[in-house]
mmCIF file of C-alpha atoms in Angstrom:
data_model
loop_
_atom_site.group_PDB
_atom_site.id
_atom_site.type_symbol
_atom_site.label_atom_id
_atom_site.label_comp_id
_atom_site.label_asym_id
_atom_site.label_seq_id
_atom_site.Cartn_x
_atom_site.Cartn_y
_atom_site.Cartn_z
ATOM 1 C CA MET A 1 10.495 -26.019 -1.159
ATOM 2 C CA LEU A 2 12.023 -24.510 -4.270
ATOM 3 C CA ALA A 3 13.536 -26.812 -6.846
ATOM 4 C CA GLU A 4 14.552 -26.691 -10.485
ATOM 5 C CA SER A 5 11.855 -27.762 -12.928
ATOM 6 C CA PRO A 6 12.683 -29.974 -15.950
ATOM 7 C CA THR A 7 12.053 -26.974 -18.208
ATOM 8 C CA GLY A 8 14.064 -24.548 -16.078
ATOM 9 C CA GLY A 9 12.956 -21.978 -13.525
ATOM 10 C CA LEU A 10 11.703 -22.549 -9.997
ATOM 11 C CA THR A 11 9.153 -25.060 -8.826
ATOM 12 C CA ILE A 12 7.857 -25.733 -5.332
ATOM 13 C CA THR A 13 8.080 -29.047 -3.586
ATOM 14 C CA PRO A 14 5.679 -28.590 -0.646
ATOM 15 C CA THR A 15 7.404 -29.063 2.685
ATOM 16 C CA PRO A 16 5.449 -30.015 5.797
ATOM 17 C CA PHE A 17 5.445 -27.228 8.347
ATOM 18 C CA THR A 18 3.316 -26.094 11.228
ATOM 19 C CA ILE A 19 2.518 -22.487 12.135
ATOM 20 C CA THR A 20 3.839 -22.310 15.670
ATOM 21 C CA GLU A 21 2.344 -20.329 18.537
ATOM 22 C CA LYS A 22 5.657 -19.601 20.261
ATOM 23 C CA PRO A 23 7.670 -17.616 19.497
ATOM 24 C CA ASP A 24 5.036 -15.409 17.914
ATOM 25 C CA VAL A 25 7.044 -14.005 15.011
ATOM 26 C CA GLY A 26 5.941 -12.727 11.621
ATOM 27 C CA PHE A 27 8.385 -12.303 8.717
ATOM 28 C CA VAL A 28 7.597 -9.544 6.204
ATOM 29 C CA ALA A 29 9.020 -8.837 2.737
ATOM 30 C CA CYS A 30 7.876 -7.124 -0.457
ATOM 31 C CA ILE A 31 7.302 -8.894 -3.743
ATOM 32 C CA GLU A 32 6.719 -7.446 -7.208
ATOM 33 C CA GLY A 33 6.794 -8.681 -10.777
ATOM 34 C CA GLY A 34 10.329 -9.345 -12.018
ATOM 35 C CA VAL A 35 13.439 -10.233 -10.060
ATOM 36 C CA LEU A 36 11.746 -9.704 -6.676
ATOM 37 C CA GLU A 37 9.485 -12.678 -7.375
ATOM 38 C CA ALA A 38 12.398 -15.119 -7.439
ATOM 39 C CA GLN A 39 14.227 -13.375 -4.601
ATOM 40 C CA THR A 40 11.243 -13.350 -2.252
ATOM 41 C CA LEU A 41 10.434 -16.991 -2.971
ATOM 42 C CA LEU A 42 14.053 -17.880 -2.214
ATOM 43 C CA LEU A 43 13.942 -15.893 1.042
ATOM 44 C CA PHE A 44 10.785 -17.566 2.288
ATOM 45 C CA ASP A 45 12.001 -20.999 1.223
ATOM 46 C CA SER A 46 15.180 -20.387 3.246
ATOM 47 C CA ILE A 47 13.052 -19.641 6.321
ATOM 48 C CA ARG A 48 11.054 -22.839 5.894
ATOM 49 C CA ARG A 49 14.256 -24.866 5.404
ATOM 50 C CA TYR A 50 16.803 -23.365 7.764
ATOM 51 C CA ALA A 51 15.201 -21.085 10.385
ATOM 52 C CA GLY A 52 14.860 -23.859 12.967
ATOM 53 C CA ARG A 53 12.176 -23.123 15.539
ATOM 54 C CA PHE A 54 11.146 -20.080 13.468
ATOM 55 C CA SER A 55 10.611 -22.112 10.300
ATOM 56 C CA GLY A 56 6.880 -22.411 10.939
ATOM 57 C CA SER A 57 6.349 -18.700 11.596
ATOM 58 C CA SER A 58 3.858 -16.571 9.694
ATOM 59 C CA LEU A 59 5.217 -15.181 6.421
ATOM 60 C CA TYR A 60 3.887 -12.095 4.628
ATOM 61 C CA ALA A 61 4.641 -10.984 1.067
ATOM 62 C CA LEU A 62 3.286 -7.576 0.072
ATOM 63 C CA SER A 63 2.885 -5.939 -3.327
ATOM 64 C CA PRO A 64 2.349 -2.287 -2.283
ATOM 65 C CA ARG A 65 2.683 -0.452 -5.630
ATOM 66 C CA ALA A 66 0.207 -0.233 -8.473
ATOM 67 C CA GLY A 67 1.345 -1.782 -11.746
ATOM 68 C CA HIS A 68 3.811 -4.301 -10.285
ATOM 69 C CA SER A 69 1.663 -7.436 -10.031
ATOM 70 C CA ILE A 70 3.180 -10.880 -9.627
ATOM 71 C CA SER A 71 2.376 -13.866 -11.818
ATOM 72 C CA GLN A 72 -0.209 -16.517 -11.020
ATOM 73 C CA ARG A 73 2.625 -19.036 -10.954
ATOM 74 C CA THR A 74 4.354 -17.061 -8.192
ATOM 75 C CA ARG A 75 1.071 -16.786 -6.282
ATOM 76 C CA ARG A 76 0.801 -20.581 -6.320
ATOM 77 C CA LYS A 77 4.343 -20.906 -5.018
ATOM 78 C CA LEU A 78 3.566 -18.502 -2.193
ATOM 79 C CA ASP A 79 0.565 -20.643 -1.331
ATOM 80 C CA ASP A 80 2.745 -23.768 -1.314
ATOM 81 C CA LEU A 81 5.092 -22.076 1.146
ATOM 82 C CA GLY A 82 2.205 -20.948 3.363
ATOM 83 C CA VAL A 83 2.819 -17.243 2.681
ATOM 84 C CA THR A 84 0.069 -14.660 3.113
ATOM 85 C CA HIS A 85 0.139 -12.440 0.023
ATOM 86 C CA VAL A 86 -1.203 -8.897 0.389
ATOM 87 C CA ASP A 87 -1.809 -7.290 -3.014
ATOM 88 C CA ARG A 88 -2.875 -3.815 -1.976
ATOM 89 C CA VAL A 89 -1.696 -0.367 -3.037
ATOM 90 C CA LEU A 90 -0.048 1.117 0.039
ATOM 91 C CA ASN A 91 2.767 3.220 -1.415
ATOM 92 C CA THR A 92 1.070 6.145 -3.163
ATOM 93 C CA ASP A 93 3.267 9.028 -1.976
ATOM 94 C CA CYS A 94 6.610 7.722 -3.231
ATOM 95 C CA PRO A 95 6.139 5.057 -5.922
ATOM 96 C CA GLU A 96 9.407 5.993 -7.659
ATOM 97 C CA TYR A 97 11.397 4.721 -4.663
ATOM 98 C CA GLY A 98 11.157 0.958 -4.282
ATOM 99 C CA SER A 99 12.473 1.016 -0.706
ATOM 100 C CA ALA A 100 9.395 3.019 0.299
ATOM 101 C CA ASN A 101 7.423 -0.186 -0.301
ATOM 102 C CA ARG A 102 9.068 -1.778 2.717
ATOM 103 C CA VAL A 103 8.070 1.151 4.935
ATOM 104 C CA ALA A 104 4.413 1.062 3.899
ATOM 105 C CA ALA A 105 4.272 -2.737 4.029
ATOM 106 C CA ALA A 106 5.767 -2.928 7.521
ATOM 107 C CA ALA A 107 3.261 -0.468 8.972
ATOM 108 C CA HIS A 108 0.367 -2.301 7.322
ATOM 109 C CA ILE A 109 1.346 -5.672 8.789
ATOM 110 C CA GLU A 110 1.949 -4.160 12.226
ATOM 111 C CA GLU A 111 -1.581 -2.755 12.225
ATOM 112 C CA THR A 112 -3.356 -5.674 10.548
ATOM 113 C CA PHE A 113 -1.768 -8.928 11.707
ATOM 114 C CA PRO A 114 -1.004 -9.043 15.442
ATOM 115 C CA HIS A 115 2.321 -10.631 16.397
ATOM 116 C CA GLU A 116 4.619 -10.221 19.352
ATOM 117 C CA ILE A 117 7.660 -9.739 17.105
ATOM 118 C CA LEU A 118 7.875 -8.624 13.477
ATOM 119 C CA VAL A 119 10.918 -9.162 11.266
ATOM 120 C CA ILE A 120 11.090 -6.822 8.258
ATOM 121 C CA LEU A 121 13.331 -8.093 5.461
ATOM 122 C CA ASP A 122 14.754 -7.072 2.133
ATOM 123 C CA SER A 123 13.811 -9.588 -0.532
ATOM 124 C CA ASP A 124 17.458 -10.076 -1.575
ATOM 125 C CA THR A 125 18.369 -11.759 1.713
ATOM 126 C CA LEU A 126 18.177 -15.322 2.998
ATOM 127 C CA PHE A 127 18.637 -17.391 6.154
ATOM 128 C CA LEU A 128 21.219 -20.144 6.502
ATOM 129 C CA ARG A 129 20.796 -21.005 10.186
ATOM 130 C CA GLU A 130 18.311 -20.563 13.007
ATOM 131 C CA PRO A 131 18.132 -16.817 13.796
ATOM 132 C CA THR A 132 18.041 -17.095 17.572
ATOM 133 C CA GLU A 133 18.679 -13.344 18.024
ATOM 134 C CA ILE A 134 15.263 -12.368 16.637
ATOM 135 C CA ASP A 135 13.580 -13.785 19.746
ATOM 136 C CA LEU A 136 13.947 -10.483 21.554
ATOM 137 C CA ALA A 137 14.992 -10.575 25.190
ATOM 138 C CA PRO A 138 12.625 -8.899 27.703
ATOM 139 C CA GLY A 139 14.808 -5.776 27.869
ATOM 140 C CA THR A 140 14.943 -5.245 24.096
ATOM 141 C CA ASP A 141 12.354 -3.564 21.867
ATOM 142 C CA VAL A 142 14.315 -3.331 18.609
ATOM 143 C CA ALA A 143 17.224 -5.263 17.093
ATOM 144 C CA VAL A 144 18.991 -3.917 14.014
ATOM 145 C CA ARG A 145 22.282 -3.796 12.122
ATOM 146 C CA PRO A 146 24.173 -0.561 11.421
ATOM 147 C CA VAL A 147 24.457 0.627 7.832
ATOM 148 C CA ASP A 148 27.322 -0.988 5.921
ATOM 149 C CA ILE A 149 28.988 2.249 4.821
ATOM 150 C CA LYS A 150 28.537 5.871 5.819
ATOM 151 C CA GLY A 151 26.710 6.942 2.658
ATOM 152 C CA MET A 152 24.182 9.663 3.497
ATOM 153 C CA SER A 153 24.677 9.301 7.248
ATOM 154 C CA THR A 154 26.007 12.283 9.146
ATOM 155 C CA THR A 155 29.251 12.519 11.083
ATOM 156 C CA GLY A 156 28.174 15.810 12.646
ATOM 157 C CA LEU A 157 27.671 19.500 11.941
ATOM 158 C CA SER A 158 30.445 19.730 9.335
ATOM 159 C CA ASP A 159 29.077 16.817 7.286
ATOM 160 C CA SER A 160 27.430 17.692 3.969
ATOM 161 C CA PHE A 161 24.468 15.453 4.855
ATOM 162 C CA ASP A 162 23.935 16.930 8.300
ATOM 163 C CA ARG A 163 21.485 19.537 7.006
ATOM 164 C CA TYR A 164 19.273 16.723 5.699
ATOM 165 C CA TRP A 165 19.310 15.008 9.105
ATOM 166 C CA GLN A 166 18.590 18.283 10.890
ATOM 167 C CA ASP A 167 15.692 18.987 8.505
ATOM 168 C CA LEU A 168 14.381 15.448 8.919
ATOM 169 C CA CYS A 169 14.401 15.855 12.692
ATOM 170 C CA ARG A 170 12.560 19.165 12.470
ATOM 171 C CA CYS A 171 10.000 17.737 10.059
ATOM 172 C CA SER A 172 9.479 14.746 12.340
ATOM 173 C CA GLY A 173 9.461 16.566 15.672
ATOM 174 C CA VAL A 174 12.435 14.468 16.824
ATOM 175 C CA ASN A 175 15.304 15.943 18.838
ATOM 176 C CA TYR A 176 18.501 15.647 16.792
ATOM 177 C CA ASP A 177 20.546 15.364 19.985
ATOM 178 C CA GLN A 178 18.648 12.279 21.152
ATOM 179 C CA ILE A 179 19.897 10.256 18.158
ATOM 180 C CA PRO A 180 22.990 8.490 19.551
ATOM 181 C CA TRP A 181 26.375 8.075 17.897
ATOM 182 C CA ARG A 182 27.207 4.704 16.388
ATOM 183 C CA LYS A 183 29.610 3.263 13.767
ATOM 184 C CA SER A 184 28.977 2.094 10.224
ATOM 185 C CA PHE A 185 29.939 -1.558 9.914
ATOM 186 C CA VAL A 186 32.324 -1.757 6.966
ATOM 187 C CA ASP A 187 34.056 1.643 6.810
ATOM 188 C CA GLN A 188 33.796 2.324 10.569
ATOM 189 C CA HIS A 189 32.710 5.970 10.469
ATOM 190 C CA ARG A 190 31.331 7.543 13.639
ATOM 191 C CA ILE A 191 27.814 8.545 12.609
ATOM 192 C CA LYS A 192 24.413 9.361 14.000
ATOM 193 C CA ALA A 193 22.684 5.994 14.437
ATOM 194 C CA ASN A 194 21.577 4.729 11.026
ATOM 195 C CA TYR A 195 20.373 1.196 10.406
ATOM 196 C CA ASN A 196 20.304 -1.140 7.428
ATOM 197 C CA GLY A 197 16.763 -1.803 6.238
ATOM 198 C CA GLY A 198 17.547 -5.350 5.136
ATOM 199 C CA LEU A 199 16.738 -6.775 8.589
ATOM 200 C CA ILE A 200 14.681 -4.996 11.246
ATOM 201 C CA VAL A 201 13.316 -6.780 14.325
ATOM 202 C CA VAL A 202 10.721 -4.981 16.447
ATOM 203 C CA ARG A 203 8.389 -5.649 19.306
ATOM 204 C CA ALA A 204 5.160 -4.921 17.444
ATOM 205 C CA ARG A 205 3.136 -3.437 20.316
ATOM 206 C CA LEU A 206 5.494 -0.453 20.450
ATOM 207 C CA GLY A 207 4.295 0.928 17.102
ATOM 208 C CA VAL A 208 7.768 1.578 15.662
ATOM 209 C CA LEU A 209 6.711 0.591 12.153
ATOM 210 C CA ARG A 210 3.719 2.948 12.015
ATOM 211 C CA ARG A 211 5.902 5.708 13.437
ATOM 212 C CA TRP A 212 8.507 4.931 10.749
ATOM 213 C CA ALA A 213 5.932 5.205 7.965
ATOM 214 C CA ASP A 214 4.516 8.463 9.325
ATOM 215 C CA LEU A 215 7.960 10.076 9.615
ATOM 216 C CA PHE A 216 9.173 8.879 6.247
ATOM 217 C CA PHE A 217 6.131 9.804 4.182
ATOM 218 C CA ASP A 218 5.850 13.164 5.964
ATOM 219 C CA SER A 219 9.427 13.874 4.881
ATOM 220 C CA ILE A 220 8.565 12.955 1.302
ATOM 221 C CA ARG A 221 5.599 15.309 1.314
ATOM 222 C CA GLU A 222 7.901 18.023 2.692
ATOM 223 C CA GLY A 223 10.209 17.507 -0.296
ATOM 224 C CA LEU A 224 13.218 16.352 1.752
ATOM 225 C CA ARG A 225 15.893 14.501 -0.241
ATOM 226 C CA PRO A 226 19.392 13.491 0.938
ATOM 227 C CA PHE A 227 20.801 13.877 -2.615
ATOM 228 C CA THR A 228 20.144 16.345 -5.404
ATOM 229 C CA SER A 229 22.038 14.840 -8.336
ATOM 230 C CA ALA A 230 22.744 11.184 -7.609
ATOM 231 C CA GLY A 231 23.644 8.885 -10.494
ATOM 232 C CA SER A 232 22.469 5.366 -11.297
ATOM 233 C CA PHE A 233 23.822 2.362 -9.398
ATOM 234 C CA ARG A 234 23.149 -1.354 -9.024
ATOM 235 C CA THR A 235 21.124 -2.974 -6.246
ATOM 236 C CA GLY A 236 19.528 -6.353 -5.671
ATOM 237 C CA ALA A 237 16.349 -5.131 -7.368
ATOM 238 C CA GLY A 238 18.235 -3.884 -10.433
ATOM 239 C CA TRP A 239 19.628 -0.542 -11.560
ATOM 240 C CA ILE A 240 18.432 2.491 -9.626
ATOM 241 C CA GLU A 241 17.677 5.597 -11.658
ATOM 242 C CA PRO A 242 18.254 9.174 -10.415
ATOM 243 C CA ALA A 243 14.692 9.816 -9.175
ATOM 244 C CA ALA A 244 15.086 6.967 -6.688
ATOM 245 C CA ALA A 245 18.823 7.486 -6.186
ATOM 246 C CA ASN A 246 18.209 10.981 -4.823
ATOM 247 C CA LEU A 247 16.142 9.360 -2.074
ATOM 248 C CA TRP A 248 18.603 6.579 -1.326
ATOM 249 C CA GLY A 249 18.984 5.989 2.393
ATOM 250 C CA SER A 250 16.115 8.283 3.383
ATOM 251 C CA ASN A 251 13.892 5.456 4.614
ATOM 252 C CA GLN A 252 16.679 4.173 6.863
ATOM 253 C CA ALA A 253 17.257 7.621 8.360
ATOM 254 C CA ALA A 254 13.538 7.839 9.134
ATOM 255 C CA LEU A 255 13.741 4.406 10.753
ATOM 256 C CA SER A 256 16.461 5.601 13.130
ATOM 257 C CA LEU A 257 14.377 8.620 14.142
ATOM 258 C CA ALA A 258 11.293 6.455 14.644
ATOM 259 C CA ILE A 259 13.184 4.007 16.853
ATOM 260 C CA TRP A 260 14.906 6.569 19.065
ATOM 261 C CA SER A 261 11.767 8.659 19.452
ATOM 262 C CA LEU A 262 9.981 5.661 21.006
ATOM 263 C CA THR A 263 12.520 3.569 22.911
ATOM 264 C CA ARG A 264 16.058 3.345 24.253
ATOM 265 C CA ARG A 265 15.923 -0.443 24.427
ATOM 266 C CA VAL A 266 17.753 -0.955 21.131
ATOM 267 C CA ARG A 267 20.273 -3.706 20.425
ATOM 268 C CA GLU A 268 22.651 -4.070 17.500
ATOM 269 C CA LEU A 269 22.571 -7.581 16.113
ATOM 270 C CA PRO A 270 25.907 -9.390 15.673
ATOM 271 C CA PRO A 271 27.540 -9.197 12.216
ATOM 272 C CA THR A 272 26.408 -12.752 11.418
ATOM 273 C CA TYR A 273 23.046 -11.092 10.644
ATOM 274 C CA ASN A 274 22.367 -9.083 7.487
ATOM 275 C CA TYR A 275 25.925 -9.860 6.391
ATOM 276 C CA PRO A 276 26.685 -7.583 3.400
ATOM 277 C CA LEU A 277 27.907 -10.094 0.851
ATOM 278 C CA HIS A 278 28.679 -7.418 -1.748
ATOM 279 C CA GLN A 279 31.063 -5.786 0.760
ATOM 280 C CA HIS A 280 32.775 -9.044 1.750
ATOM 281 C CA ASP A 281 36.205 -8.025 0.428
ATOM 282 C CA ARG A 282 36.047 -4.670 2.250
ATOM 283 C CA ILE A 283 35.293 -6.113 5.695
ATOM 284 C CA ASP A 284 38.237 -6.375 8.064
ATOM 285 C CA ALA A 285 39.872 -9.677 7.145
ATOM 286 C CA ALA A 286 40.182 -10.983 10.701
ATOM 287 C CA LEU A 287 36.547 -10.156 11.419
ATOM 288 C CA ALA A 288 35.401 -11.792 8.185
ATOM 289 C CA ARG A 289 37.305 -14.970 9.009
ATOM 290 C CA THR A 290 35.470 -15.136 12.330
ATOM 291 C CA VAL A 291 32.022 -14.099 11.157
ATOM 292 C CA PHE A 292 31.576 -15.461 7.643
ATOM 293 C CA PRO A 293 31.722 -19.212 8.457
ATOM 294 C CA ARG A 294 28.920 -18.704 11.017
ATOM 295 C CA VAL A 295 26.715 -16.331 9.053
ATOM 296 C CA VAL A 296 23.013 -16.673 9.886
ATOM 297 C CA HIS A 297 21.347 -14.180 7.564
ATOM 298 C CA VAL A 298 23.010 -12.862 4.410
ATOM 299 C CA HIS A 299 22.207 -9.814 2.267
ATOM 300 C CA TYR A 300 23.417 -10.875 -1.173
ATOM 301 C CA HIS A 301 22.150 -7.931 -3.286
ATOM 302 C CA TRP A 302 22.855 -8.768 -6.999
ATOM 303 C CA LEU A 303 25.377 -11.566 -6.363
ATOM 304 C CA PHE A 304 23.029 -14.337 -7.557
ATOM 305 C CA ALA A 305 22.808 -12.764 -11.024
ATOM 306 C CA ALA A 306 24.551 -14.710 -13.784
ATOM 307 C CA ASP A 307 27.403 -12.218 -14.190
ATOM 308 C CA ALA A 308 28.136 -12.220 -10.436
ATOM 309 C CA LEU A 309 27.813 -15.926 -9.575
ATOM 310 C CA PRO A 310 31.428 -16.921 -10.414
ATOM 311 C CA GLY A 311 32.755 -14.501 -7.798
ATOM 312 C CA ASN A 312 30.023 -14.992 -5.195
ATOM 313 C CA PRO A 313 31.834 -15.602 -1.859
ATOM 314 C CA LEU A 314 28.876 -17.620 -0.565
ATOM 315 C CA LEU A 315 29.482 -20.377 -3.099
ATOM 316 C CA GLN A 316 33.251 -20.627 -2.657
ATOM 317 C CA GLN A 317 34.887 -23.646 -1.069
ATOM 318 C CA GLU A 318 35.677 -21.753 2.140
ATOM 319 C CA GLY A 319 32.183 -20.273 2.397
ATOM 320 C CA PRO A 320 29.590 -20.914 5.143
ATOM 321 C CA LEU A 321 27.325 -23.294 3.217
ATOM 322 C CA SER A 322 26.822 -26.989 3.793
ATOM 323 C CA ALA A 323 26.960 -29.263 0.745
ATOM 324 C CA SER A 324 23.164 -29.472 0.666
ATOM 325 C CA GLN A 325 22.844 -25.673 0.862
ATOM 326 C CA LYS A 326 25.228 -25.287 -2.063
ATOM 327 C CA ASP A 327 23.183 -27.767 -4.075
ATOM 328 C CA TRP A 328 19.994 -25.888 -3.156
ATOM 329 C CA LEU A 329 21.329 -22.506 -4.219
ATOM 330 C CA ARG A 330 22.896 -23.812 -7.407
ATOM 331 C CA SER A 331 19.527 -25.311 -8.353
ATOM 332 C CA VAL A 332 17.732 -21.956 -8.115
ATOM 333 C CA THR A 333 20.351 -19.559 -9.470
ATOM 334 C CA PRO A 334 21.070 -17.475 -11.415
ATOM 335 C CA ILE A 335 18.350 -15.020 -10.484
ATOM 336 C CA GLU A 336 17.819 -12.395 -13.191
#
C-alpha cells in the first residue's frame, strides 16, 4: 500500500492479495511521467484496499505515448501493487491529446489480455467502497455514467455542436438517429447519449473498445474537431493547451457511437460511481446529500493539489470517508 516516506513522497507497503478467478475483471488506467504517476498509484492502491471482492483483480497501467516514461521508482511501486505495466507506444495519431491515450490503451488490453469484464479508468479517480455494479448482470454489456455537463454534446439539430456529431456519425458509418437521448448529470440537458470517460465498464468479448479506438482515430485522421478556438483550462492531468482543448470531449463522443453501434444492452451506473468531485457544489443539493455519503468511486480531478486541498469536499467532516481513509489520503496528498 502507499504510505508517506520519512523523506516525503510515496512509498509502498506491500499488501497481501490474491489474483482472483471470479469475477474475471481487469482494471485499466494510463500512467505517464509527472502527476499521473502519483494519481495512478493512488488509484490502484485504492482498489487493493477498498474494492472488496475486486481487490485482487488484474490491474494494468499503460504508457502509450513516446517521451512520457515513468521513473524506476514508480515501476517498483507498480510491481509492489501487482500491476502489469505496458510501456508501448500506442497513441501515434493524436499524441497532443492525452485522453487519446485511454482509447488506445483500452483497445490494446481488450485484444491482448483476455478478461470477461474490463473497467477503463481515468487516473484521477479512486475507489472508496466495493464497486458491486461493475459485475455486469447477464443482460448488460456496458455500464457507464453520463457526462457531467453538456459541453460539446448535442441537444439536436439547432445545437452548434450538432454538425460535429453528424460528421462523426458519417465518418464512422453510424446512424445518428440510433444514438438515444439521455441527460447530462449535473446541468440536466437533454442530449444525444454521451458518456464520461472516467469510468467505463464493458463486456470484453463484444469488442467495444477496439470499435471505440477505430472510430476515434478515424475521426482524427479525417480532421474532425468539436472546437476550433478553445482556450486553456485545468484538468486532473494539469492545464490543457488549445491543441488538446479543441479535441476535448471527442473521445467520449466516439465512445457513445461505438457502444450504440454494437449493443442496446447499456446501463447507466448510479451517481455513486464516477462522482464528479469538482462539480460537487453544482449538483442538486438533495441528490448530493443522498449520494455523497455513499460514494463508491470518485473523480477528483485536480482537487488533491495543494491549492485545492483546503476546499476538497472529500476531506470535510461531513464527507464520505472513514477515519482511516482520511488518514490514508492525508498521508499521500498533496499530489502535484
